[in-house]
CSV table of C-alpha atoms in Angstrom, one decimal:
chain,number,residue,atom,x,y,z
B,1,MET,CA,9.0,-54.1,-8.9
B,2,GLN,CA,7.3,-50.8,-9.6
B,3,THR,CA,5.0,-50.5,-12.4
B,4,PRO,CA,5.3,-47.6,-14.9
B,5,TYR,CA,1.6,-46.7,-13.8
B,6,ALA,CA,2.6,-46.1,-10.2
B,7,SER,CA,5.1,-43.3,-11.3
B,8,LEU,CA,2.4,-42.0,-13.5
B,9,VAL,CA,-0.2,-41.8,-10.7
B,10,ALA,CA,2.4,-40.3,-8.1
B,11,LEU,CA,3.3,-37.5,-10.4
B,12,SER,CA,-0.4,-36.8,-11.5
B,13,LEU,CA,-1.3,-36.9,-7.7
B,14,ALA,CA,1.5,-34.3,-6.9
B,15,ALA,CA,0.5,-32.0,-9.9
B,16,LEU,CA,-3.2,-32.0,-8.6
B,17,LEU,CA,-2.0,-31.2,-5.1
B,18,ALA,CA,0.7,-28.5,-6.0
B,19,PRO,CA,-2.1,-25.6,-6.1
B,20,LEU,CA,-3.3,-26.5,-2.7
B,21,ALA,CA,0.1,-25.9,-1.2
B,22,GLN,CA,0.3,-22.8,1.1
B,23,ALA,CA,2.4,-20.0,-0.4
B,24,GLU,CA,4.6,-18.4,1.9
B,25,PRO,CA,3.1,-15.1,3.0
B,26,VAL,CA,4.7,-11.9,1.7
B,27,ALA,CA,4.8,-10.5,5.2
B,28,ARG,CA,4.0,-11.4,9.0
B,29,MET,CA,3.9,-9.7,12.2
B,30,ALA,CA,6.9,-10.1,14.5
B,31,ASN,CA,7.5,-8.1,17.6
B,32,GLY,CA,4.8,-5.7,16.8
B,33,MET,CA,6.3,-5.0,13.2
B,34,LEU,CA,5.4,-6.2,9.8
B,35,VAL,CA,8.4,-8.0,8.5
B,36,ASN,CA,9.2,-10.1,5.3
B,37,ALA,CA,10.0,-13.8,5.1
B,38,SER,CA,13.6,-13.2,6.0
B,39,GLY,CA,12.4,-10.8,9.2
B,40,MET,CA,13.5,-7.8,7.8
B,41,THR,CA,11.3,-4.7,8.7
B,42,LEU,CA,8.9,-3.4,6.0
B,43,TYR,CA,8.2,0.4,5.8
B,44,THR,CA,5.8,2.8,4.2
B,45,PHE,CA,6.5,6.2,2.6
B,46,ASP,CA,4.2,9.1,3.6
B,47,LYS,CA,4.5,10.3,-0.3
B,48,ASP,CA,2.7,7.1,-1.4
B,49,VAL,CA,-1.2,7.6,-1.4
B,50,ALA,CA,-3.0,4.5,-0.4
B,51,GLY,CA,-4.8,3.0,-3.1
B,52,SER,CA,-3.3,5.0,-5.9
B,53,ASN,CA,-1.4,1.9,-7.2
B,54,LYS,CA,1.8,4.1,-7.5
B,55,SER,CA,5.0,4.4,-5.8
B,56,MET,CA,6.5,7.8,-5.4
B,57,CYS,CA,10.1,6.4,-4.4
B,58,ASN,CA,12.1,6.1,-7.7
B,59,GLY,CA,15.6,6.9,-8.9
B,60,PRO,CA,18.0,7.1,-5.8
B,61,CYS,CA,15.0,6.6,-3.3
B,62,ILE,CA,14.5,3.1,-4.6
B,63,THR,CA,18.1,2.4,-4.1
B,64,LEU,CA,18.2,3.4,-0.4
B,65,TRP,CA,14.6,1.9,0.0
B,66,PRO,CA,14.2,-1.4,-2.0
B,67,ALA,CA,10.7,-2.1,-3.2
B,68,VAL,CA,9.2,-5.4,-1.8
B,69,PRO,CA,9.1,-7.3,-4.9
B,70,ALA,CA,6.1,-9.3,-6.0
B,71,ALA,CA,6.3,-12.3,-8.4
B,72,ALA,CA,4.8,-12.0,-11.9
B,73,ASP,CA,2.3,-14.6,-10.9
B,74,ALA,CA,1.6,-13.3,-7.3
B,75,LYS,CA,-2.1,-12.7,-6.5
B,76,PRO,CA,-3.5,-10.1,-3.9
B,77,GLU,CA,-4.8,-11.4,-0.6
B,78,GLY,CA,-6.5,-9.8,2.2
B,79,ASP,CA,-4.9,-6.5,3.0
B,80,TYR,CA,-2.0,-7.3,0.5
B,81,SER,CA,-2.2,-6.0,-3.0
B,82,ILE,CA,0.1,-5.4,-5.9
B,83,ILE,CA,1.1,-2.3,-7.4
B,84,THR,CA,3.0,-2.0,-11.0
B,85,ARG,CA,6.1,0.3,-10.6
B,86,ASP,CA,7.0,2.9,-13.3
B,87,ASP,CA,9.7,0.4,-14.5
B,88,GLY,CA,6.9,-2.3,-14.9
B,89,SER,CA,8.0,-4.4,-12.0
B,90,LYS,CA,5.6,-5.5,-9.4
B,91,GLN,CA,5.6,-4.5,-5.9
B,92,TRP,CA,3.6,-5.5,-2.6
B,93,ALA,CA,1.4,-3.0,-1.0
B,94,TYR,CA,-0.3,-3.5,2.6
B,95,LYS,CA,-3.6,-1.5,2.8
B,96,GLY,CA,-2.9,0.2,-0.4
B,97,LYS,CA,0.5,1.5,0.4
B,98,PRO,CA,3.6,0.1,-1.1
B,99,LEU,CA,6.1,-1.8,1.0
B,100,TYR,CA,9.8,-1.2,1.1
B,101,THR,CA,12.9,-2.4,3.2
B,102,TYR,CA,15.7,-0.2,4.1
B,103,THR,CA,19.2,-0.9,3.2
B,104,ALA,CA,20.7,0.4,6.6
B,105,ASP,CA,18.6,-2.4,8.3
B,106,LYS,CA,21.6,-5.2,8.6
B,107,LYS,CA,19.7,-7.9,10.3
B,108,ALA,CA,16.3,-9.4,10.9
B,109,GLY,CA,14.5,-7.2,13.8
B,110,ASP,CA,16.5,-3.9,12.7
B,111,ALA,CA,14.2,-0.6,12.4
B,112,THR,CA,16.8,2.0,11.8
B,113,GLY,CA,14.5,3.7,9.1
B,114,ASP,CA,11.6,4.1,11.3
B,115,ASN,CA,10.4,8.0,11.2
B,116,PHE,CA,13.4,8.7,8.9
B,117,LYS,CA,13.0,12.4,7.7
B,118,ASP,CA,9.8,12.0,9.4
B,119,VAL,CA,8.3,10.2,6.1
B,120,TRP,CA,9.2,6.6,6.5
B,121,HIS,CA,7.3,4.5,8.9
B,122,VAL,CA,7.5,0.8,10.2
B,123,VAL,CA,4.4,-0.9,9.5
B,124,ARG,CA,2.7,-1.7,12.8
């Protein structure tokens, strides 16, 4: 028979170890490109200035090039930082440049937005 204390100890231990769990990285390199957790290619926009903490892609632009969202409790780490968009939402940035996906990319590994209008680029 299990004592009530055993359950309490197990729950306490789980609560103590939870912060040590490794959060899934916002991005990783695959086939020479930066991709998100789903394997979708990540892009930067030439009109964004590195380190400005501002995205120049808004309105119709953000519909075509969705921002890579950062959770409200996400923390910057290494080359990854977080900017606050004009609408108040959070977006991941890499080396100071906001990150985006492209709606025309339909499956992991697609990179159809590379060099789009000479201002969108796959992060390599």
